[in-house]
JSON list of C-alpha atoms and ligand atoms in Angstrom, two decimals:
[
{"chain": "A", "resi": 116, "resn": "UNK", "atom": "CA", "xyz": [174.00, 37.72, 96.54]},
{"chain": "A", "resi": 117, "resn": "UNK", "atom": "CA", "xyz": [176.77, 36.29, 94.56]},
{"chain": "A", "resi": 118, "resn": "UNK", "atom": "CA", "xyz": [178.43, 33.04, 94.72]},
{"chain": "A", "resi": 119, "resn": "UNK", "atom": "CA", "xyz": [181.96, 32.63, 95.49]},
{"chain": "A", "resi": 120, "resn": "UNK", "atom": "CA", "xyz": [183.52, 29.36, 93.54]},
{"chain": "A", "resi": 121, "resn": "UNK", "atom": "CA", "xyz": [185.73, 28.52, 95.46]},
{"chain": "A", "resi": 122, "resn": "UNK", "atom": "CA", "xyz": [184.21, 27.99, 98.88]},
{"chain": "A", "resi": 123, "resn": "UNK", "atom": "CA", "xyz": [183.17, 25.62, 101.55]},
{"chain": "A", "resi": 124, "resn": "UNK", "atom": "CA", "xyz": [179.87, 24.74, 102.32]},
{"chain": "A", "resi": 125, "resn": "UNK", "atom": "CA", "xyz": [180.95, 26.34, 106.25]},
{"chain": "A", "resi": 126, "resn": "UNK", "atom": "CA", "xyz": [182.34, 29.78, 104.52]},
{"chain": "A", "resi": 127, "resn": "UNK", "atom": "CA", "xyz": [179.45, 29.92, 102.28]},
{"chain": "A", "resi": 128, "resn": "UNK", "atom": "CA", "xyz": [176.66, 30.16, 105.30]},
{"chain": "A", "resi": 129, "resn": "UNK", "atom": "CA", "xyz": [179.27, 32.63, 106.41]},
{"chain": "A", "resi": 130, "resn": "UNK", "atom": "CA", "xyz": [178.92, 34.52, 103.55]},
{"chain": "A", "resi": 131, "resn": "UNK", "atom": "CA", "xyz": [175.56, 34.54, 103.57]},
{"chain": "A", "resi": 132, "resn": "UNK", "atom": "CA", "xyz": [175.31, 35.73, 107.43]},
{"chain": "A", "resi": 133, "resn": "UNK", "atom": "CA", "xyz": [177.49, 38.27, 106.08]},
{"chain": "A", "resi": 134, "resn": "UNK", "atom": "CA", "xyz": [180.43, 37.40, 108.89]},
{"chain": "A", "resi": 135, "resn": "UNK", "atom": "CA", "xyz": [182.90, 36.98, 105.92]},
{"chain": "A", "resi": 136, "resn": "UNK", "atom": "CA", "xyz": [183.06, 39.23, 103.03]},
{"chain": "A", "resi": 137, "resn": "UNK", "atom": "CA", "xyz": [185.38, 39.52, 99.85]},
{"chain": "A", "resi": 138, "resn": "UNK", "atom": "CA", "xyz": [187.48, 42.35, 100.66]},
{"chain": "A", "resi": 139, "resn": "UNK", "atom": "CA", "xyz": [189.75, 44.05, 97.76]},
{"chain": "A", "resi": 140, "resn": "UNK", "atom": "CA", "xyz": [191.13, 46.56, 100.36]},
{"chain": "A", "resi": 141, "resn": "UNK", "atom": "CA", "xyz": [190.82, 48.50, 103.39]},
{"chain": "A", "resi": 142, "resn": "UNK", "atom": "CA", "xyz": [193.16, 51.49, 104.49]},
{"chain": "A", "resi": 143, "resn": "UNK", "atom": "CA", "xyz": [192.67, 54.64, 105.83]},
{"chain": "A", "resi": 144, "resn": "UNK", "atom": "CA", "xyz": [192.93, 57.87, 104.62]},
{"chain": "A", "resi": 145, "resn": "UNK", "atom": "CA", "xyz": [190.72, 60.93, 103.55]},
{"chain": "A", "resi": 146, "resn": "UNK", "atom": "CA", "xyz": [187.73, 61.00, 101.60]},
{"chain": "A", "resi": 147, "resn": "UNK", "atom": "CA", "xyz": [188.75, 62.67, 98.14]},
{"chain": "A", "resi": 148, "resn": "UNK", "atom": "CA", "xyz": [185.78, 63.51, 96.55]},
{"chain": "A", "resi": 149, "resn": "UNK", "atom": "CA", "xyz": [181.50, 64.11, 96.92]},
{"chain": "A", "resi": 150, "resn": "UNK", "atom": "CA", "xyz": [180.03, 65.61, 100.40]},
{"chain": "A", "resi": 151, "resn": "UNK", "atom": "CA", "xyz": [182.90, 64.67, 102.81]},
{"chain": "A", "resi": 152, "resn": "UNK", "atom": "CA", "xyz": [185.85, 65.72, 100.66]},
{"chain": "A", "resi": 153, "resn": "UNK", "atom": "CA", "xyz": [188.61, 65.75, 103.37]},
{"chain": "A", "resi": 154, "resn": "UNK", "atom": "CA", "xyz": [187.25, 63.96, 106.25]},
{"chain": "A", "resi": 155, "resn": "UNK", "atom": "CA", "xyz": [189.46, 61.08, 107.41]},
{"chain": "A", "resi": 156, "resn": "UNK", "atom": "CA", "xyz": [187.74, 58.05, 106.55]},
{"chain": "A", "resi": 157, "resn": "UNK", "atom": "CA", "xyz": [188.45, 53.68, 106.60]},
{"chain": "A", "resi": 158, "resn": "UNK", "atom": "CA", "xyz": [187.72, 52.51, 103.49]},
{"chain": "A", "resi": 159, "resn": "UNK", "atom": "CA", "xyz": [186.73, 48.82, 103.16]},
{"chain": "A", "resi": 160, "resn": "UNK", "atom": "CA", "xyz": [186.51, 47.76, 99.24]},
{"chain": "A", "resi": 161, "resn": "UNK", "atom": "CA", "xyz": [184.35, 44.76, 98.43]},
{"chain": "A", "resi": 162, "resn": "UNK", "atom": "CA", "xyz": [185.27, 42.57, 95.81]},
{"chain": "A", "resi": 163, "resn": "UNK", "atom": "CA", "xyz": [182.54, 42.18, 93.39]},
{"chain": "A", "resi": 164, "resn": "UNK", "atom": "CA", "xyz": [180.56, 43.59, 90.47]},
{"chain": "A", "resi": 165, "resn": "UNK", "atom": "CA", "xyz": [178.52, 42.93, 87.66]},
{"chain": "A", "resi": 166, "resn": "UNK", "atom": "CA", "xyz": [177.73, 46.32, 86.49]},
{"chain": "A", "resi": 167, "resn": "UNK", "atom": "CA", "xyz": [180.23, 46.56, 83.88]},
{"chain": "A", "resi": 168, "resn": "UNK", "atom": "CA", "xyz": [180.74, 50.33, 83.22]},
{"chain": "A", "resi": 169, "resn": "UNK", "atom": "CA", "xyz": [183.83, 50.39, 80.57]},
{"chain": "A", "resi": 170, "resn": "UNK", "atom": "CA", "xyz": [185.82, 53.38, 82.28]},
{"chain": "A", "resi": 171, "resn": "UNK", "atom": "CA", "xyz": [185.93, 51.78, 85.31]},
{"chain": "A", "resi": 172, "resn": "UNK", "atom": "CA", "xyz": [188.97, 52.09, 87.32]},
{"chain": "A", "resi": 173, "resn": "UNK", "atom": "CA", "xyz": [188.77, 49.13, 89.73]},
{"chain": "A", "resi": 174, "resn": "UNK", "atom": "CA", "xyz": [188.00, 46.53, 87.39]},
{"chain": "A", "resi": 175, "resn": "UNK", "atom": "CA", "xyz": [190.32, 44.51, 89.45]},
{"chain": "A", "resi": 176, "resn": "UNK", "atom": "CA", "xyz": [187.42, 44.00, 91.98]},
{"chain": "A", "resi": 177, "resn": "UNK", "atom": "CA", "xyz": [185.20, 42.76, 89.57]},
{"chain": "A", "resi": 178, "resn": "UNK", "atom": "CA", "xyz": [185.91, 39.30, 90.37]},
{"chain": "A", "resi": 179, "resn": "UNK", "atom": "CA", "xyz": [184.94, 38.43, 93.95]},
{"chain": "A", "resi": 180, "resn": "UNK", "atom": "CA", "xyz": [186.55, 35.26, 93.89]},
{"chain": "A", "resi": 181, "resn": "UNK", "atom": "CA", "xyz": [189.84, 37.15, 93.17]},
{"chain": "A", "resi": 182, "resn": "UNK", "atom": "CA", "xyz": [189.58, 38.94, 97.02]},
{"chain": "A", "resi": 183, "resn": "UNK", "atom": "CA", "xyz": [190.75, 37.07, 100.28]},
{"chain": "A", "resi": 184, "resn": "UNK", "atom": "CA", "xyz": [187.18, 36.14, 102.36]},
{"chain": "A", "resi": 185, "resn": "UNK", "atom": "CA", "xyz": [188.00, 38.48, 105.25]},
{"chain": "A", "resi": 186, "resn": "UNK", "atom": "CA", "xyz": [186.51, 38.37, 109.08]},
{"chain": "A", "resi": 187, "resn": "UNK", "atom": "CA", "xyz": [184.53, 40.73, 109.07]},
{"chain": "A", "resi": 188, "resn": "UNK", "atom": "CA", "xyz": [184.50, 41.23, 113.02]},
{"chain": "A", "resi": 189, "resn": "UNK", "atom": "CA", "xyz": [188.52, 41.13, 112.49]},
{"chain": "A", "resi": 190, "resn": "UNK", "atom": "CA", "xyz": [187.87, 43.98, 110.21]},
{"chain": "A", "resi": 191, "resn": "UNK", "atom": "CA", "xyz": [185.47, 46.11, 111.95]},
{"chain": "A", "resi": 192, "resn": "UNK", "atom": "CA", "xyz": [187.72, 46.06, 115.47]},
{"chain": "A", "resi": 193, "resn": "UNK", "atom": "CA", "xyz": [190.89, 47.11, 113.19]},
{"chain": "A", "resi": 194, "resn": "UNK", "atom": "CA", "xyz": [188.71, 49.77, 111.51]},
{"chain": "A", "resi": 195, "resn": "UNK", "atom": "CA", "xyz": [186.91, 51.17, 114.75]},
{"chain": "A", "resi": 196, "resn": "UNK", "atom": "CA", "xyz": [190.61, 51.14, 115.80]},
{"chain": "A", "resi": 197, "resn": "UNK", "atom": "CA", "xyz": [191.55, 53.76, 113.40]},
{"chain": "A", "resi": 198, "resn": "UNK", "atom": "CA", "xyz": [188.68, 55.74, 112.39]},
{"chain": "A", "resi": 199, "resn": "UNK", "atom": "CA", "xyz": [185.01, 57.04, 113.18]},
{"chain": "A", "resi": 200, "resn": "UNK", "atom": "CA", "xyz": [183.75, 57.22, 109.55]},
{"chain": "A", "resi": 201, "resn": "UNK", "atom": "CA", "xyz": [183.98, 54.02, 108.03]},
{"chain": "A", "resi": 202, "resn": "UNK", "atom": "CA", "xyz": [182.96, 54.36, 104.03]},
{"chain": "A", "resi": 203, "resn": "UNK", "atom": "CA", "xyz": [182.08, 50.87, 102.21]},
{"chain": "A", "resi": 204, "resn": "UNK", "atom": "CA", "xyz": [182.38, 51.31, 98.70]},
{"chain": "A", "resi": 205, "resn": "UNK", "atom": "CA", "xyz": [183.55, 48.71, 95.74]},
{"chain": "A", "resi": 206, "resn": "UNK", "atom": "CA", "xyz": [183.33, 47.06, 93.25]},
{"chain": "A", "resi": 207, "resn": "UNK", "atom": "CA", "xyz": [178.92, 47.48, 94.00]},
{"chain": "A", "resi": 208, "resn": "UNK", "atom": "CA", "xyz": [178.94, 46.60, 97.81]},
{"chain": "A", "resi": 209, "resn": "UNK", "atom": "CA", "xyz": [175.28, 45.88, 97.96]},
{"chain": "A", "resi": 210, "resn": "UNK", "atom": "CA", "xyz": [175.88, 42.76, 96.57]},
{"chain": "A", "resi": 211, "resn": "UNK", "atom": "CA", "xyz": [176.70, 41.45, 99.73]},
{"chain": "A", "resi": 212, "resn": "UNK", "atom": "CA", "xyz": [174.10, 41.59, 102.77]},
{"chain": "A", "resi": 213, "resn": "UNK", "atom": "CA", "xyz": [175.89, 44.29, 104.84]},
{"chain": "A", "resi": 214, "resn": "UNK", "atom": "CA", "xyz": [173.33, 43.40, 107.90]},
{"chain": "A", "resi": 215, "resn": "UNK", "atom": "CA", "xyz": [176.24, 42.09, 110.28]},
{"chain": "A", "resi": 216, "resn": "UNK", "atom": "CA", "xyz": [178.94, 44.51, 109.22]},
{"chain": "A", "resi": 217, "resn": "UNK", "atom": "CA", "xyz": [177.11, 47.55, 109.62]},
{"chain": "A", "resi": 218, "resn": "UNK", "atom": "CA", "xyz": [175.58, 46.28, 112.87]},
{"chain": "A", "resi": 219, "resn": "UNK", "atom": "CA", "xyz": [179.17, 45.58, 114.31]},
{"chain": "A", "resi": 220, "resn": "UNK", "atom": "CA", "xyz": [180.33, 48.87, 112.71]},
{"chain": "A", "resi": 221, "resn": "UNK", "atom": "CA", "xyz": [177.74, 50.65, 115.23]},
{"chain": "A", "resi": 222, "resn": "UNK", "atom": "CA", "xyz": [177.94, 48.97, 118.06]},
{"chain": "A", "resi": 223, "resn": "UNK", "atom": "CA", "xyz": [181.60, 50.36, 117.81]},
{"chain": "A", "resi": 224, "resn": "UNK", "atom": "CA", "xyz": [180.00, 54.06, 117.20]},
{"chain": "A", "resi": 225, "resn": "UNK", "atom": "CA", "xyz": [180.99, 54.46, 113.78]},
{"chain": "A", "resi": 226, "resn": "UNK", "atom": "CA", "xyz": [179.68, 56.43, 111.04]},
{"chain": "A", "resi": 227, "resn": "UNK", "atom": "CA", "xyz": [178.52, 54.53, 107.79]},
{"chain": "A", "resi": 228, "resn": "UNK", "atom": "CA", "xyz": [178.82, 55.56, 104.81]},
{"chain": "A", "resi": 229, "resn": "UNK", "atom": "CA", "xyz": [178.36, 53.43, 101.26]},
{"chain": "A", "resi": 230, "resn": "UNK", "atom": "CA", "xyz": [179.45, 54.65, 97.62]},
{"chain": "A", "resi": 231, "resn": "UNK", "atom": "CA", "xyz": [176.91, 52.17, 95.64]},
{"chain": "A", "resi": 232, "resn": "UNK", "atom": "CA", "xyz": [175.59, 52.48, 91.96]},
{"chain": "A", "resi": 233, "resn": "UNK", "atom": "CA", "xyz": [172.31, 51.19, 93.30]},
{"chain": "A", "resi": 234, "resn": "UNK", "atom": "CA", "xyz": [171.67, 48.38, 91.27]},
{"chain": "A", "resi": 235, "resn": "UNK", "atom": "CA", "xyz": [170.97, 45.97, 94.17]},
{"chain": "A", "resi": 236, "resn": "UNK", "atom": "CA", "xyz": [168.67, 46.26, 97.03]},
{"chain": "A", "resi": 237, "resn": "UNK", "atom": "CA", "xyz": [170.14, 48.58, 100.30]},
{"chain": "A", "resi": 238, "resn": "UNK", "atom": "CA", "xyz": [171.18, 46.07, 103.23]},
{"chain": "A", "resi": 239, "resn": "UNK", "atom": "CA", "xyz": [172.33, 47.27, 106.84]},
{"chain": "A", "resi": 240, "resn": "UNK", "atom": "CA", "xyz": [172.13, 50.36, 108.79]},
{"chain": "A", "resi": 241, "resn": "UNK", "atom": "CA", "xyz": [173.96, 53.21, 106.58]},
{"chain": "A", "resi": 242, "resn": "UNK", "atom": "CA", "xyz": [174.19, 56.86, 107.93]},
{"chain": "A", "resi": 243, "resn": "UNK", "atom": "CA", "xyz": [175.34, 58.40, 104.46]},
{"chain": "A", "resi": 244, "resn": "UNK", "atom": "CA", "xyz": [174.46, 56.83, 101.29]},
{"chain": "A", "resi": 245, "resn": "UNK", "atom": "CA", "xyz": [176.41, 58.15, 98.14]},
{"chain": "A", "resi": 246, "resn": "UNK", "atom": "CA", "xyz": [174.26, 56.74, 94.93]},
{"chain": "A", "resi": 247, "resn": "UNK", "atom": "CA", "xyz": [176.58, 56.83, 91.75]},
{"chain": "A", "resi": 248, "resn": "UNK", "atom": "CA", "xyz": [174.36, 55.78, 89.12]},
{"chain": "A", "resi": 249, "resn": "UNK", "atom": "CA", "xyz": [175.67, 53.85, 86.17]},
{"chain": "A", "resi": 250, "resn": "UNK", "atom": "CA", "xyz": [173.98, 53.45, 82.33]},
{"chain": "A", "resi": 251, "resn": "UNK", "atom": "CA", "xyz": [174.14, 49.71, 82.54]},
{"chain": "A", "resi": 252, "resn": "UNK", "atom": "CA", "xyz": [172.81, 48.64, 85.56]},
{"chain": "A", "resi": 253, "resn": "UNK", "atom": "CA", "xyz": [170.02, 51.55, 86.37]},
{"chain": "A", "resi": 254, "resn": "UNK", "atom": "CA", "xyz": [169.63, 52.43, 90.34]},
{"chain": "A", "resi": 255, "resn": "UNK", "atom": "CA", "xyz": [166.47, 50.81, 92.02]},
{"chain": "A", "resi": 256, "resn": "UNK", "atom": "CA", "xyz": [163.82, 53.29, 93.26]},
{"chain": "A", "resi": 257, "resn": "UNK", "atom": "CA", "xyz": [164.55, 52.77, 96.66]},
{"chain": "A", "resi": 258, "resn": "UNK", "atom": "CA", "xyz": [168.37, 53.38, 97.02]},
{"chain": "A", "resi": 259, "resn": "UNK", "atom": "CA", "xyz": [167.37, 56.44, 94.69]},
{"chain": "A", "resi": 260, "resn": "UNK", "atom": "CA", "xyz": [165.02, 57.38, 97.40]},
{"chain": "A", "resi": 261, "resn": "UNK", "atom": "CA", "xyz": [167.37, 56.68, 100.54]},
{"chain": "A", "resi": 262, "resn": "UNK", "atom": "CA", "xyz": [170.26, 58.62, 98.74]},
{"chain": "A", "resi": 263, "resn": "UNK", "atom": "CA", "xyz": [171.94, 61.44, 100.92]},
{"chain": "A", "resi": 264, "resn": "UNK", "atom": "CA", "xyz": [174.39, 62.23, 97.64]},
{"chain": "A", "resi": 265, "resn": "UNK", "atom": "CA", "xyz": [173.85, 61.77, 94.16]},
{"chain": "A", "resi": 266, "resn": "UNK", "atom": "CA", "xyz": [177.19, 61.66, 92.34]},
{"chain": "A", "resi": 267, "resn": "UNK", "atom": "CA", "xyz": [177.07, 61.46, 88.84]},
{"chain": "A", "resi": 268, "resn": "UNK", "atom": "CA", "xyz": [180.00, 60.88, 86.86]},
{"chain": "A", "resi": 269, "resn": "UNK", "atom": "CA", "xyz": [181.00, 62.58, 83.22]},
{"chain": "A", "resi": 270, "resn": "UNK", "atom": "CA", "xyz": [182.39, 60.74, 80.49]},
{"chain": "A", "resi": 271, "resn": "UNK", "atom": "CA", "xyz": [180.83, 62.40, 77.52]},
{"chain": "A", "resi": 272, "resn": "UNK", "atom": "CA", "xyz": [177.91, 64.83, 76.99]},
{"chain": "A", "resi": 273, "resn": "UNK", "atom": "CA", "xyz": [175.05, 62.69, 77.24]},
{"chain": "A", "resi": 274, "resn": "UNK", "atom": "CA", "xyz": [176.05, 62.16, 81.09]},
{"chain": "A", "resi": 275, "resn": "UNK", "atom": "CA", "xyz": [174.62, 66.02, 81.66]},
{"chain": "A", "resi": 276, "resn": "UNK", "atom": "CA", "xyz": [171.10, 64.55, 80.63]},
{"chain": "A", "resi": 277, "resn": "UNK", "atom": "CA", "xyz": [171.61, 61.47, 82.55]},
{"chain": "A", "resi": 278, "resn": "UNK", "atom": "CA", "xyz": [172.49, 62.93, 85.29]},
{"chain": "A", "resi": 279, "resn": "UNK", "atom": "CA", "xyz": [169.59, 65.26, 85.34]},
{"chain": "A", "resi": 280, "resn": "UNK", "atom": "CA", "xyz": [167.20, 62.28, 84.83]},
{"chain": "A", "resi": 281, "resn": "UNK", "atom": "CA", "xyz": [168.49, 60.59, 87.94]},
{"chain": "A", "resi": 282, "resn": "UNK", "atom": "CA", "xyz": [168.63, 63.60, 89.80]},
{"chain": "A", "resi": 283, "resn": "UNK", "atom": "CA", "xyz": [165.00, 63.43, 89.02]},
{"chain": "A", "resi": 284, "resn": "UNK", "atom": "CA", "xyz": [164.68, 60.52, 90.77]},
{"chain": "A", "resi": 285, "resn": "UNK", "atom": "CA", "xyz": [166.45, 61.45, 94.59]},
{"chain": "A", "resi": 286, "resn": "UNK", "atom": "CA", "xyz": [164.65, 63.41, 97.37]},
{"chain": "A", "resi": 287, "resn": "UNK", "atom": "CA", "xyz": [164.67, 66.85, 97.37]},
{"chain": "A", "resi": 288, "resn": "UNK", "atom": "CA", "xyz": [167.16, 67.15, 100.30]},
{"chain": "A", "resi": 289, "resn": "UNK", "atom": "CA", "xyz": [169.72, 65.23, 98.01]},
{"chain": "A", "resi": 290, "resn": "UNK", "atom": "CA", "xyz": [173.00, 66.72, 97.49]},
{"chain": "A", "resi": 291, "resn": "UNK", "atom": "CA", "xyz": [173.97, 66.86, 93.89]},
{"chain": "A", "resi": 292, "resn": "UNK", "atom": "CA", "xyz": [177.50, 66.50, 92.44]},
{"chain": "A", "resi": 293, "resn": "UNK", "atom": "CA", "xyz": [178.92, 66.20, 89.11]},
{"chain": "A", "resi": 294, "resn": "UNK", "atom": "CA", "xyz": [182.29, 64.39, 88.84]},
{"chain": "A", "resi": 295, "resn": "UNK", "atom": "CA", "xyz": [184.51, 64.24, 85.61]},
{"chain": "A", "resi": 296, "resn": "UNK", "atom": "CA", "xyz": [185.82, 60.42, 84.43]},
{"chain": "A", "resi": 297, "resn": "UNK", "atom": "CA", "xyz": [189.31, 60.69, 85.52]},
{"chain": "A", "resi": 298, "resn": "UNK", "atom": "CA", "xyz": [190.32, 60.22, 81.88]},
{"chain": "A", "resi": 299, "resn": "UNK", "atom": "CA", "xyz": [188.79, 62.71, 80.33]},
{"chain": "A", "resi": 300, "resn": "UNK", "atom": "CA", "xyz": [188.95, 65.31, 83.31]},
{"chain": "A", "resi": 301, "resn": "UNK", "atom": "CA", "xyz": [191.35, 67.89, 80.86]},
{"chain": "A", "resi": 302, "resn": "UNK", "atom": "CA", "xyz": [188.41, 67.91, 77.96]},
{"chain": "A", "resi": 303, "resn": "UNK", "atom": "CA", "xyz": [185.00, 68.32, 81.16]},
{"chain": "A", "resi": 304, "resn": "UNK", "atom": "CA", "xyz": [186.46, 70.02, 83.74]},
{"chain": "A", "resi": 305, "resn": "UNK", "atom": "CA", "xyz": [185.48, 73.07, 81.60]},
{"chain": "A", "resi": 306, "resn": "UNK", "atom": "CA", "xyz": [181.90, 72.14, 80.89]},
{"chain": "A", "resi": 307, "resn": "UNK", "atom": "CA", "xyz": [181.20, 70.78, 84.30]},
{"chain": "A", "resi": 308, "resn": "UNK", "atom": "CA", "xyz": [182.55, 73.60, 85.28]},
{"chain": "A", "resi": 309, "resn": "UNK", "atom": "CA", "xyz": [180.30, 76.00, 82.81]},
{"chain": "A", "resi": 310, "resn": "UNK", "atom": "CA", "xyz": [177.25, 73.22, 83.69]},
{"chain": "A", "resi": 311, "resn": "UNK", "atom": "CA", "xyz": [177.40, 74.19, 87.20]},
{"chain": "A", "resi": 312, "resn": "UNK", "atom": "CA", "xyz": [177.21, 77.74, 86.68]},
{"chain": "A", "resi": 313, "resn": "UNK", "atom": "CA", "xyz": [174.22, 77.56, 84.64]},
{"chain": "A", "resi": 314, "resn": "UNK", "atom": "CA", "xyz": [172.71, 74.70, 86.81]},
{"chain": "A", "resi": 315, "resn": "UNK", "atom": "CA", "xyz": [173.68, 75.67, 90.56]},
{"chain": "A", "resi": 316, "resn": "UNK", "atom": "CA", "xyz": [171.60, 72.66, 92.21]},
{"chain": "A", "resi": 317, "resn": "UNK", "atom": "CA", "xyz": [174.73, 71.03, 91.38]},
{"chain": "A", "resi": 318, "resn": "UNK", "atom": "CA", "xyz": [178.26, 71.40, 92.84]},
{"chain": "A", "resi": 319, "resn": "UNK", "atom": "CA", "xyz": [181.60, 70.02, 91.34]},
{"chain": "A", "resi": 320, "resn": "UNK", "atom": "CA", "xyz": [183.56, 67.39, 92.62]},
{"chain": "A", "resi": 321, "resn": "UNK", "atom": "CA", "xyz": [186.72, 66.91, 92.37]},
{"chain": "A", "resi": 322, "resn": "UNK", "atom": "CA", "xyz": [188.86, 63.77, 93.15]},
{"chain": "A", "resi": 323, "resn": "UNK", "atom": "CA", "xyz": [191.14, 65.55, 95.48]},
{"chain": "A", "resi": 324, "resn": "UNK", "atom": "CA", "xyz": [192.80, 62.26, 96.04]},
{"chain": "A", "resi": 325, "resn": "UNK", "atom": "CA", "xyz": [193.69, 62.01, 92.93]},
{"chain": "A", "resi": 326, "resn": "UNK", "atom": "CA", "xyz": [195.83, 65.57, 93.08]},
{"chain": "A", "resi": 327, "resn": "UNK", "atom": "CA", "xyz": [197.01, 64.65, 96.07]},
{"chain": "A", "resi": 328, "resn": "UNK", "atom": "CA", "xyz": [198.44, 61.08, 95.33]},
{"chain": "A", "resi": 329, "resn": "UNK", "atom": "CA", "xyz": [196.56, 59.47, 98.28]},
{"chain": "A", "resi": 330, "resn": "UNK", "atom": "CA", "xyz": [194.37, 56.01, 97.90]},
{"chain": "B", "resi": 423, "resn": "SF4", "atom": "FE1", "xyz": [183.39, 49.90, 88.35]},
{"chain": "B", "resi": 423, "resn": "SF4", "atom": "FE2", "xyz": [181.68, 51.02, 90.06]},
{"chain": "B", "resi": 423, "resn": "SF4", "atom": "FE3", "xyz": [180.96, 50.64, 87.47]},
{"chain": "B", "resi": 423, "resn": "SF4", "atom": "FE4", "xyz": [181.25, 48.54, 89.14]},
{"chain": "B", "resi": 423, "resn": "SF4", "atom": "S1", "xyz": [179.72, 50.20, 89.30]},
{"chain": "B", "resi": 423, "resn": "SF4", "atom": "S2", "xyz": [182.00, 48.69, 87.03]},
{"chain": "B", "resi": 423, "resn": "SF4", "atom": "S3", "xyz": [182.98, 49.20, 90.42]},
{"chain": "B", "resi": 423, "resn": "SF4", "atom": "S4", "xyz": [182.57, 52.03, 88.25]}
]
């Protein structure tokens, strides 16, 4: 787990029983993109993340120490409040031990879900687990083995082959998706498109949130 600088000694043991937590964001919408394209969904954004990937497009929650330290019992009644799938996703959220969120999350009856590149070890009880795998910072075996949704992003052509090696790696029960880097979506949208044709364990998605002008 990461250290936040500027913290007491009381918020740090906090921290640590994961009852306050760095958080970037948290609004509801509708999932965009992968498996539950179009379900309404909270979102709760952890700050933090070593990983490092240079496309990124929330490098703002890189920095932990940039994000308010949040109640997480605070958050989980005003999530509960507004929605039954609840999606934790980052910055790389498994750098924090999600134990007490996810356990408050369910005692409310929500649905878990967690958009993770898999570098660090899975914490909590998750329902869905969406591994996007990054170059950098490879998945561990176990989050590639617990993975409901393997979404693999494009940036150039060399992500086809990665993507098949970490397919390689999930269960067979895995859903596969290939997702263009926003950036470059006018140049693969083609060839994921063409990919997918060729290689129909995989399905395209798209960042309908994106098209739609929605968080
Ligand atoms: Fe950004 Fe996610 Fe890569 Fe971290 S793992 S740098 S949040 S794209």
């Amino acid at each position: 787990m990461i250290h936040i600088a500027s913290t007491t000694a009381e918020e740090q043991q906090l921290i640590q029983e994961g009852k306050l937590l760095p958080v970037m964001e948290h609004f509801y919408t509708i999932q965009g993109e992968g498996m539950y394209t179009g379900v309404a969904s909270y979102f709760i954004r952890l700050g933090g993340c070593d990983v490092g990937c240079h496309w990124c497009d929330v490098k703002d929650s890189w920095d932990a120490d940039k994000h308010p330290l949040t109640n997480v019992d605070e958050l989980v009644d005003l999530a509960t409040s507004q929605a039954k799938t609840i999606i934790i996703t980052g910055g790389e959220p498994l750098m924090w031990d999600l134990t007490y969120l996810t356990k408050k999350l369910h005692e409310k009856g929500a649905r878990i879900h967690i958009e993770t590149s898999g570098a660090y070890p899975l914490s909590g009880e998750i329902d869905w687990v969406c591994l996007s795998p990054k170059k950098l910072m490879l998945p561990l075996d176990e989050v590639c083995e617990a993975a409901n949704e393997l979404k693999c992003i494009v940036f150039n052509n060399h992500d086809f082959q990665f993507a098949e090696e970490q397919a390689a790696r999930v269960g067979k029960d895995c859903m596969l998706f290939l997702q263009t880097e926003w950036s470059k979506r006018d140049k693969n949208l083609p060839l994921i498109v063409e990919y997918v044709k060729e290689n129909p364990k995989w399905r395209y998605s798209l960042q309908t949130h994106k098209y739609l002008d929605i968080p």
